[in-house]
Every structure is written in structure tokens, then in C-alpha cells.
PDB file of C-alpha atoms in Angstrom:
ATOM      1  CA  ASP A   1       3.665  11.697   9.563  1.00  0.00           C
ATOM      2  CA  ALA A   2       0.783  14.101   8.946  1.00  0.00           C
ATOM      3  CA  LYS A   3      -2.724  12.719   9.189  1.00  0.00           C
ATOM      4  CA  THR A   4      -4.970  12.906   6.116  1.00  0.00           C
ATOM      5  CA  THR A   5      -8.730  13.262   5.780  1.00  0.00           C
ATOM      6  CA  GLN A   6     -10.664  12.011   2.752  1.00  0.00           C
ATOM      7  CA  PRO A   7     -14.374  11.658   2.003  1.00  0.00           C
ATOM      8  CA  PRO A   8     -15.429   8.019   2.425  1.00  0.00           C
ATOM      9  CA  SER A   9     -17.072   7.745  -0.986  1.00  0.00           C
ATOM     10  CA  MET A  10     -17.675   9.572  -4.251  1.00  0.00           C
ATOM     11  CA  ASP A  11     -19.405   8.898  -7.542  1.00  0.00           C
ATOM     12  CA  CYS A  12     -18.369  10.159 -10.954  1.00  0.00           C
ATOM     13  CA  ALA A  13     -19.920   9.738 -14.390  1.00  0.00           C
ATOM     14  CA  GLU A  14     -17.896   7.812 -16.921  1.00  0.00           C
ATOM     15  CA  GLY A  15     -15.946  10.155 -19.196  1.00  0.00           C
ATOM     16  CA  ARG A  16     -16.018  13.033 -16.752  1.00  0.00           C
ATOM     17  CA  ALA A  17     -13.135  14.242 -14.614  1.00  0.00           C
ATOM     18  CA  ALA A  18     -12.976  12.723 -11.149  1.00  0.00           C
ATOM     19  CA  ASN A  19     -11.682  15.119  -8.503  1.00  0.00           C
ATOM     20  CA  LEU A  20     -10.695  13.473  -5.222  1.00  0.00           C
ATOM     21  CA  PRO A  21      -9.899  15.829  -2.333  1.00  0.00           C
ATOM     22  CA  CYS A  22      -7.542  15.256   0.579  1.00  0.00           C
ATOM     23  CA  ASN A  23      -6.914  17.412   3.618  1.00  0.00           C
ATOM     24  CA  HIS A  24      -3.531  17.305   5.318  1.00  0.00           C
ATOM     25  CA  SER A  25      -3.531  20.472   7.404  1.00  0.00           C
ATOM     26  CA  THR A  26      -0.667  19.341   9.672  1.00  0.00           C
ATOM     27  CA  ILE A  27       1.751  18.577   6.822  1.00  0.00           C
ATOM     28  CA  SER A  28       5.294  19.757   7.423  1.00  0.00           C
ATOM     29  CA  GLY A  29       7.734  21.232   4.960  1.00  0.00           C
ATOM     30  CA  ASN A  30       9.579  18.063   4.014  1.00  0.00           C
ATOM     31  CA  GLU A  31       6.561  15.790   3.716  1.00  0.00           C
ATOM     32  CA  TYR A  32       5.352  14.497   0.379  1.00  0.00           C
ATOM     33  CA  VAL A  33       1.784  13.748  -0.703  1.00  0.00           C
ATOM     34  CA  TYR A  34       1.332  10.300  -2.271  1.00  0.00           C
ATOM     35  CA  TRP A  35      -1.719   8.802  -3.943  1.00  0.00           C
ATOM     36  CA  TYR A  36      -2.330   5.086  -4.342  1.00  0.00           C
ATOM     37  CA  ARG A  37      -5.434   3.216  -5.398  1.00  0.00           C
ATOM     38  CA  GLN A  38      -6.658  -0.299  -4.782  1.00  0.00           C
ATOM     39  CA  ILE A  39      -8.912  -1.988  -7.270  1.00  0.00           C
ATOM     40  CA  HIS A  40     -10.982  -4.800  -5.799  1.00  0.00           C
ATOM     41  CA  SER A  41      -8.930  -7.892  -4.895  1.00  0.00           C
ATOM     42  CA  GLN A  42      -5.683  -6.373  -6.135  1.00  0.00           C
ATOM     43  CA  GLY A  43      -2.672  -4.874  -4.406  1.00  0.00           C
ATOM     44  CA  PRO A  44      -2.452  -1.083  -4.090  1.00  0.00           C
ATOM     45  CA  GLN A  45      -1.167   0.717  -7.162  1.00  0.00           C
ATOM     46  CA  TYR A  46       0.942   3.869  -7.087  1.00  0.00           C
ATOM     47  CA  ILE A  47      -0.597   6.819  -8.946  1.00  0.00           C
ATOM     48  CA  ILE A  48       1.389   9.981  -8.325  1.00  0.00           C
ATOM     49  CA  HIS A  49       3.227  12.006  -5.680  1.00  0.00           C
ATOM     50  CA  GLY A  50       4.332  15.590  -5.107  1.00  0.00           C
ATOM     51  CA  LEU A  51       5.915  17.999  -2.654  1.00  0.00           C
ATOM     52  CA  LYS A  52       4.551  21.443  -3.461  1.00  0.00           C
ATOM     53  CA  ASN A  53       4.311  21.818  -7.223  1.00  0.00           C
ATOM     54  CA  ASN A  54       1.464  20.418  -9.260  1.00  0.00           C
ATOM     55  CA  GLU A  55       2.331  17.128 -10.915  1.00  0.00           C
ATOM     56  CA  THR A  56       0.963  15.269 -13.918  1.00  0.00           C
ATOM     57  CA  ASN A  57       1.648  11.829 -15.322  1.00  0.00           C
ATOM     58  CA  GLU A  58      -0.090   9.444 -17.658  1.00  0.00           C
ATOM     59  CA  MET A  59      -2.577   8.411 -15.002  1.00  0.00           C
ATOM     60  CA  ALA A  60      -3.551  11.585 -13.189  1.00  0.00           C
ATOM     61  CA  SER A  61      -2.803  15.123 -12.067  1.00  0.00           C
ATOM     62  CA  LEU A  62      -2.057  16.219  -8.535  1.00  0.00           C
ATOM     63  CA  ILE A  63      -2.939  19.742  -7.471  1.00  0.00           C
ATOM     64  CA  ILE A  64      -1.455  20.898  -4.149  1.00  0.00           C
ATOM     65  CA  THR A  65      -2.667  24.159  -2.623  1.00  0.00           C
ATOM     66  CA  GLU A  66      -0.142  26.911  -2.029  1.00  0.00           C
ATOM     67  CA  ASP A  67      -0.270  26.416   1.749  1.00  0.00           C
ATOM     68  CA  ARG A  68       0.081  22.643   1.163  1.00  0.00           C
ATOM     69  CA  LYS A  69      -2.750  21.900   3.565  1.00  0.00           C
ATOM     70  CA  SER A  70      -4.853  20.125   0.961  1.00  0.00           C
ATOM     71  CA  SER A  71      -4.573  18.486  -2.423  1.00  0.00           C
ATOM     72  CA  THR A  72      -6.758  17.121  -5.188  1.00  0.00           C
ATOM     73  CA  LEU A  73      -6.175  14.098  -7.356  1.00  0.00           C
ATOM     74  CA  ILE A  74      -7.692  14.503 -10.804  1.00  0.00           C
ATOM     75  CA  LEU A  75      -8.493  11.623 -13.135  1.00  0.00           C
ATOM     76  CA  PRO A  76      -9.206  13.575 -16.336  1.00  0.00           C
ATOM     77  CA  HIS A  77     -11.487  11.131 -18.144  1.00  0.00           C
ATOM     78  CA  ALA A  78     -12.742   8.516 -15.732  1.00  0.00           C
ATOM     79  CA  THR A  79     -13.490   5.018 -16.994  1.00  0.00           C
ATOM     80  CA  LEU A  80     -15.203   2.105 -15.312  1.00  0.00           C
ATOM     81  CA  ARG A  81     -11.764   0.641 -14.596  1.00  0.00           C
ATOM     82  CA  ASP A  82     -11.027   3.601 -12.334  1.00  0.00           C
ATOM     83  CA  THR A  83     -13.539   2.308  -9.788  1.00  0.00           C
ATOM     84  CA  ALA A  84     -11.357   1.709  -6.719  1.00  0.00           C
ATOM     85  CA  VAL A  85     -10.439   2.911  -3.256  1.00  0.00           C
ATOM     86  CA  TYR A  86      -8.079   5.894  -3.468  1.00  0.00           C
ATOM     87  CA  TYR A  87      -5.622   6.568  -0.658  1.00  0.00           C
ATOM     88  CA  CYS A  88      -3.960   9.904   0.073  1.00  0.00           C
ATOM     89  CA  ILE A  89      -0.798   9.448   2.175  1.00  0.00           C
ATOM     90  CA  VAL A  90       1.622  11.980   3.585  1.00  0.00           C
ATOM     91  CA  THR A  91       5.126  10.837   4.438  1.00  0.00           C
ATOM     92  CA  GLY A  92       8.401  12.522   5.199  1.00  0.00           C
ATOM     93  CA  PHE A  93      11.442  12.511   2.980  1.00  0.00           C
ATOM     94  CA  GLY A  94      13.525   9.433   3.656  1.00  0.00           C
ATOM     95  CA  ASN A  95      10.666   7.745   5.476  1.00  0.00           C
ATOM     96  CA  GLU A  96       9.738   4.648   3.554  1.00  0.00           C
ATOM     97  CA  LYS A  97       6.775   3.749   5.734  1.00  0.00           C
ATOM     98  CA  LEU A  98       3.328   4.320   4.228  1.00  0.00           C
ATOM     99  CA  THR A  99       0.353   4.639   6.565  1.00  0.00           C
ATOM    100  CA  PHE A 100      -2.851   3.822   4.715  1.00  0.00           C
ATOM    101  CA  GLY A 101      -6.058   5.353   6.044  1.00  0.00           C
ATOM    102  CA  THR A 102      -9.562   4.406   4.973  1.00  0.00           C
ATOM    103  CA  GLY A 103      -9.370   6.222   1.632  1.00  0.00           C
ATOM    104  CA  THR A 104     -12.148   7.300  -0.727  1.00  0.00           C
ATOM    105  CA  ARG A 105     -14.208   4.669  -2.499  1.00  0.00           C
ATOM    106  CA  LEU A 106     -14.679   6.078  -6.019  1.00  0.00           C
ATOM    107  CA  THR A 107     -17.432   4.570  -8.133  1.00  0.00           C
ATOM    108  CA  ILE A 108     -17.565   5.397 -11.824  1.00  0.00           C
ATOM    109  CA  ILE A 109     -21.144   5.377 -13.075  1.00  0.00           C
ATOM    110  CA  PRO A 110     -21.798   4.254 -16.683  1.00  0.00           C
TER     111      PRO A 110
ATOM    112  CA  ASP B   1       8.985  -6.584 -16.487  1.00  0.00           C
ATOM    113  CA  ALA B   2       7.869  -9.010 -13.813  1.00  0.00           C
ATOM    114  CA  GLY B   3       6.224  -7.359 -10.856  1.00  0.00           C
ATOM    115  CA  VAL B   4       6.281  -8.446  -7.241  1.00  0.00           C
ATOM    116  CA  ILE B   5       5.414 -12.135  -7.105  1.00  0.00           C
ATOM    117  CA  GLN B   6       3.665 -13.631  -4.111  1.00  0.00           C
ATOM    118  CA  SER B   7       2.813 -17.242  -3.379  1.00  0.00           C
ATOM    119  CA  PRO B   8       0.536 -18.886  -2.695  1.00  0.00           C
ATOM    120  CA  ARG B   9      -2.378 -16.744  -3.895  1.00  0.00           C
ATOM    121  CA  HIS B  10      -4.746 -18.491  -1.543  1.00  0.00           C
ATOM    122  CA  GLU B  11      -4.096 -20.531   1.579  1.00  0.00           C
ATOM    123  CA  VAL B  12      -6.625 -22.306   3.750  1.00  0.00           C
ATOM    124  CA  THR B  13      -5.383 -24.149   6.797  1.00  0.00           C
ATOM    125  CA  GLU B  14      -6.451 -25.165  10.274  1.00  0.00           C
ATOM    126  CA  MET B  15      -5.529 -23.235  13.353  1.00  0.00           C
ATOM    127  CA  GLY B  16      -2.301 -24.293  14.958  1.00  0.00           C
ATOM    128  CA  GLN B  17      -0.616 -25.032  11.642  1.00  0.00           C
ATOM    129  CA  GLU B  18       2.454 -23.216  10.431  1.00  0.00           C
ATOM    130  CA  VAL B  19       1.885 -20.882   7.488  1.00  0.00           C
ATOM    131  CA  THR B  20       4.626 -19.571   5.215  1.00  0.00           C
ATOM    132  CA  LEU B  21       3.993 -16.785   2.732  1.00  0.00           C
ATOM    133  CA  ARG B  22       6.551 -16.043   0.048  1.00  0.00           C
ATOM    134  CA  CYS B  23       7.544 -12.957  -1.889  1.00  0.00           C
ATOM    135  CA  LYS B  24       9.892 -12.247  -4.762  1.00  0.00           C
ATOM    136  CA  PRO B  25      10.532  -8.497  -5.108  1.00  0.00           C
ATOM    137  CA  ILE B  26      11.211  -6.682  -8.342  1.00  0.00           C
ATOM    138  CA  SER B  27      14.815  -7.189  -9.410  1.00  0.00           C
ATOM    139  CA  GLY B  28      17.006  -4.295  -8.342  1.00  0.00           C
ATOM    140  CA  HIS B  29      14.682  -3.075  -5.617  1.00  0.00           C
ATOM    141  CA  ASN B  30      16.403  -2.707  -2.267  1.00  0.00           C
ATOM    142  CA  SER B  31      13.414  -2.280   0.020  1.00  0.00           C
ATOM    143  CA  LEU B  32      10.758  -4.895   0.788  1.00  0.00           C
ATOM    144  CA  PHE B  33       7.572  -4.465   2.775  1.00  0.00           C
ATOM    145  CA  TRP B  34       4.986  -6.844   4.253  1.00  0.00           C
ATOM    146  CA  TYR B  35       1.445  -5.571   4.824  1.00  0.00           C
ATOM    147  CA  ARG B  36      -1.727  -7.120   6.171  1.00  0.00           C
ATOM    148  CA  GLN B  37      -5.242  -6.051   5.177  1.00  0.00           C
ATOM    149  CA  THR B  38      -8.444  -6.806   7.076  1.00  0.00           C
ATOM    150  CA  MET B  39     -11.878  -5.243   7.039  1.00  0.00           C
ATOM    151  CA  MET B  40     -11.510  -4.131  10.642  1.00  0.00           C
ATOM    152  CA  ARG B  41      -8.004  -2.675  10.566  1.00  0.00           C
ATOM    153  CA  GLY B  42      -7.465  -1.799   6.929  1.00  0.00           C
ATOM    154  CA  LEU B  43      -3.995  -1.992   5.398  1.00  0.00           C
ATOM    155  CA  GLU B  44      -1.221  -2.180   7.989  1.00  0.00           C
ATOM    156  CA  LEU B  45       2.547  -2.322   7.577  1.00  0.00           C
ATOM    157  CA  LEU B  46       3.986  -5.304   9.432  1.00  0.00           C
ATOM    158  CA  ILE B  47       7.711  -5.079   8.699  1.00  0.00           C
ATOM    159  CA  TYR B  48      10.115  -3.731   6.138  1.00  0.00           C
ATOM    160  CA  PHE B  49      13.649  -4.525   5.016  1.00  0.00           C
ATOM    161  CA  ASN B  50      16.393  -2.463   3.416  1.00  0.00           C
ATOM    162  CA  ASN B  51      19.159  -4.412   1.691  1.00  0.00           C
ATOM    163  CA  ASN B  52      17.866  -7.622   3.296  1.00  0.00           C
ATOM    164  CA  VAL B  53      18.104  -6.180   6.827  1.00  0.00           C
ATOM    165  CA  PRO B  54      14.921  -5.706   8.904  1.00  0.00           C
ATOM    166  CA  ILE B  55      14.560  -2.010   9.652  1.00  0.00           C
ATOM    167  CA  ASP B  56      11.215  -1.706  11.389  1.00  0.00           C
ATOM    168  CA  ASP B  57       9.166  -4.616  12.705  1.00  0.00           C
ATOM    169  CA  SER B  58       6.980  -2.581  15.036  1.00  0.00           C
ATOM    170  CA  GLY B  59       3.888  -3.639  13.104  1.00  0.00           C
ATOM    171  CA  MET B  60       4.395  -7.341  13.662  1.00  0.00           C
ATOM    172  CA  PRO B  61       1.453  -8.281  15.870  1.00  0.00           C
ATOM    173  CA  GLU B  62       3.138 -10.832  18.113  1.00  0.00           C
ATOM    174  CA  ASP B  63       5.888 -13.400  18.394  1.00  0.00           C
ATOM    175  CA  ARG B  64       3.945 -15.892  16.335  1.00  0.00           C
ATOM    176  CA  PHE B  65       4.866 -13.780  13.308  1.00  0.00           C
ATOM    177  CA  SER B  66       8.355 -13.766  11.852  1.00  0.00           C
ATOM    178  CA  ALA B  67       9.837 -12.525   8.595  1.00  0.00           C
ATOM    179  CA  LYS B  68      13.125 -13.215   6.873  1.00  0.00           C
ATOM    180  CA  MET B  69      14.923 -11.998   3.800  1.00  0.00           C
ATOM    181  CA  PRO B  70      17.826 -14.373   3.151  1.00  0.00           C
ATOM    182  CA  ASN B  71      18.745 -12.677  -0.117  1.00  0.00           C
ATOM    183  CA  ALA B  72      17.731  -9.796  -2.348  1.00  0.00           C
ATOM    184  CA  SER B  73      15.263 -11.837  -4.346  1.00  0.00           C
ATOM    185  CA  PHE B  74      13.267 -13.665  -1.693  1.00  0.00           C
ATOM    186  CA  SER B  75      11.411 -13.054   1.549  1.00  0.00           C
ATOM    187  CA  THR B  76       9.120 -15.093   3.757  1.00  0.00           C
ATOM    188  CA  LEU B  77       6.507 -14.232   6.337  1.00  0.00           C
ATOM    189  CA  LYS B  78       5.807 -17.080   8.728  1.00  0.00           C
ATOM    190  CA  ILE B  79       3.013 -17.541  11.237  1.00  0.00           C
ATOM    191  CA  GLN B  80       3.455 -20.286  13.812  1.00  0.00           C
ATOM    192  CA  PRO B  81       1.086 -21.310  15.260  1.00  0.00           C
ATOM    193  CA  SER B  82      -1.670 -19.758  13.173  1.00  0.00           C
ATOM    194  CA  GLU B  83      -4.961 -18.549  14.666  1.00  0.00           C
ATOM    195  CA  PRO B  84      -8.323 -17.670  13.046  1.00  0.00           C
ATOM    196  CA  ARG B  85      -7.724 -13.968  13.725  1.00  0.00           C
ATOM    197  CA  ASP B  86      -4.725 -14.116  11.399  1.00  0.00           C
ATOM    198  CA  SER B  87      -7.106 -14.514   8.470  1.00  0.00           C
ATOM    199  CA  ALA B  88      -6.423 -11.609   6.121  1.00  0.00           C
ATOM    200  CA  VAL B  89      -4.896 -10.659   2.805  1.00  0.00           C
ATOM    201  CA  TYR B  90      -1.132 -10.309   3.081  1.00  0.00           C
ATOM    202  CA  PHE B  91       0.641  -8.066   0.592  1.00  0.00           C
ATOM    203  CA  CYS B  92       4.300  -7.775  -0.225  1.00  0.00           C
ATOM    204  CA  ALA B  93       5.709  -4.637  -1.843  1.00  0.00           C
ATOM    205  CA  SER B  94       9.129  -3.520  -3.015  1.00  0.00           C
ATOM    206  CA  SER B  95      10.746  -0.244  -3.988  1.00  0.00           C
ATOM    207  CA  PRO B  96      14.113   1.165  -4.989  1.00  0.00           C
ATOM    208  CA  GLN B  97      15.775   2.582  -1.903  1.00  0.00           C
ATOM    209  CA  GLU B  98      16.936   5.813  -3.416  1.00  0.00           C
ATOM    210  CA  GLY B  99      14.911   8.902  -2.624  1.00  0.00           C
ATOM    211  CA  HIS B 100      11.170   8.938  -2.777  1.00  0.00           C
ATOM    212  CA  GLN B 101      10.267   6.006  -4.945  1.00  0.00           C
ATOM    213  CA  PRO B 102       6.840   4.398  -5.123  1.00  0.00           C
ATOM    214  CA  GLN B 103       6.163   0.977  -3.695  1.00  0.00           C
ATOM    215  CA  HIS B 104       5.087  -1.763  -6.093  1.00  0.00           C
ATOM    216  CA  PHE B 105       2.668  -4.257  -4.614  1.00  0.00           C
ATOM    217  CA  GLY B 106       2.068  -7.903  -5.383  1.00  0.00           C
ATOM    218  CA  ASP B 107      -1.392  -9.383  -5.795  1.00  0.00           C
ATOM    219  CA  GLY B 108      -1.444 -10.647  -2.228  1.00  0.00           C
ATOM    220  CA  THR B 109      -2.025 -13.938  -0.445  1.00  0.00           C
ATOM    221  CA  ARG B 110      -5.543 -14.507   0.861  1.00  0.00           C
ATOM    222  CA  LEU B 111      -5.121 -16.485   4.079  1.00  0.00           C
ATOM    223  CA  SER B 112      -7.964 -18.251   5.852  1.00  0.00           C
ATOM    224  CA  ILE B 113      -7.363 -19.951   9.178  1.00  0.00           C
ATOM    225  CA  LEU B 114     -10.181 -22.292  10.152  1.00  0.00           C
TER     226      LEU B 114
END
């Protein structure tokens, strides 16, 4: 599976959009980009995933660059409850294994 | 809908004792995963099952660790004998097997070996 690179930490003001970047320059054509988050003392929570098109759900939007070498997770109106560690994971189709890196610790500032 | 249920939530025991962690996956999910999380190593996959059959146990640290899934609604992770370095949070997750489906995690078992 492709390796991902994320900034270790970010801050965002409450009510603003939080944009979390992820680099995955070695991604191959059949590999998906997944985002999970882990709020303190809880199990990881699935947010969104995509292959090459931008995706949106009730939690977030995922923007994948045309060359697929990077992506951005967007939380449109961050709240204090969005404070968590966010993990970007790349995994191949049919591969159920998720390899969690160190993620980005997002802190929402009141 | 009930999520993934893990028990116990917390376990404190002395080294050398046998520890059994339990997991009930979401009904209808065919895949089950056991993870371990520590400050030093982060979140690591230990083993996963498809349709109750172990598929990949390459993450199991050593023979002291074993996992079983006797039926579709129950799995155990056992450590015997336990050691202080086994102290961690252990998570269970499940997912539907078809295609690319997200994993749903339980709240974890916080294990402390004294």
C-alpha cells in the first residue's frame, strides 16, 4: 500500500473550514484514499473515502488532485467536537487491511 | 443499531495471568479485525477474519497471543501469559466484506498489566 504523509498538527478556529492535507505520491491506480478520525479515548471513526473523484457526505468533503498524488479532507464548519487525530490511509481494492500512520492532530480553537 | 461491542472496557491484572478480550461485531458484517494501540507504536492491526476464518495474523506479536472467532457474532483475543509490555488499548472492528466498506470500531479495551 502507498505511504501517506500528513502534518503532525493543525489548529482551526471554530466555525471555519478545516482543510487537512495528505500526500500519497506513490499511490497506484487501484488504490483508494480513506480518512478516519479518532477522538480522545474512542475507537477510530470512518469519515469518507474516494478513488479519483471528489466525494462529499454529511461529515466532510474529500478533494483528490487530478494526478491523485495528494488529497484534502475538508470539514466545512468545524466545531469543538471535531478535535481529534485524523488519519489518511491508502489501500488497494480488495485489501481490507488498514495501515494507520501518525495522523494529524486537529485542534479546534473556540 | 448496536455498534461493535467490546468487553471488558478496562482490565487490570498482574503479569503472568491469562487475559481474554471479547468482541461482538455488527450483525451482518463478515470481516472482523483486532488492533492494538500504544503511544510508541500507534495503531497496529494484529489479525483479521473473513467469515470466521483467520486471513492474516502477521501482526500478532508472538505466540502468547491468540485469537478465535467461533461464530459470526463473537471473537476473542487471548494473551497467555500476559506481560507488562502488553499494556495497551485493544480495538475490535468489523465491516461488510463486499467491496470497499468502512470498518466500524468498538470503544476498545484498556489493558494494564502490572
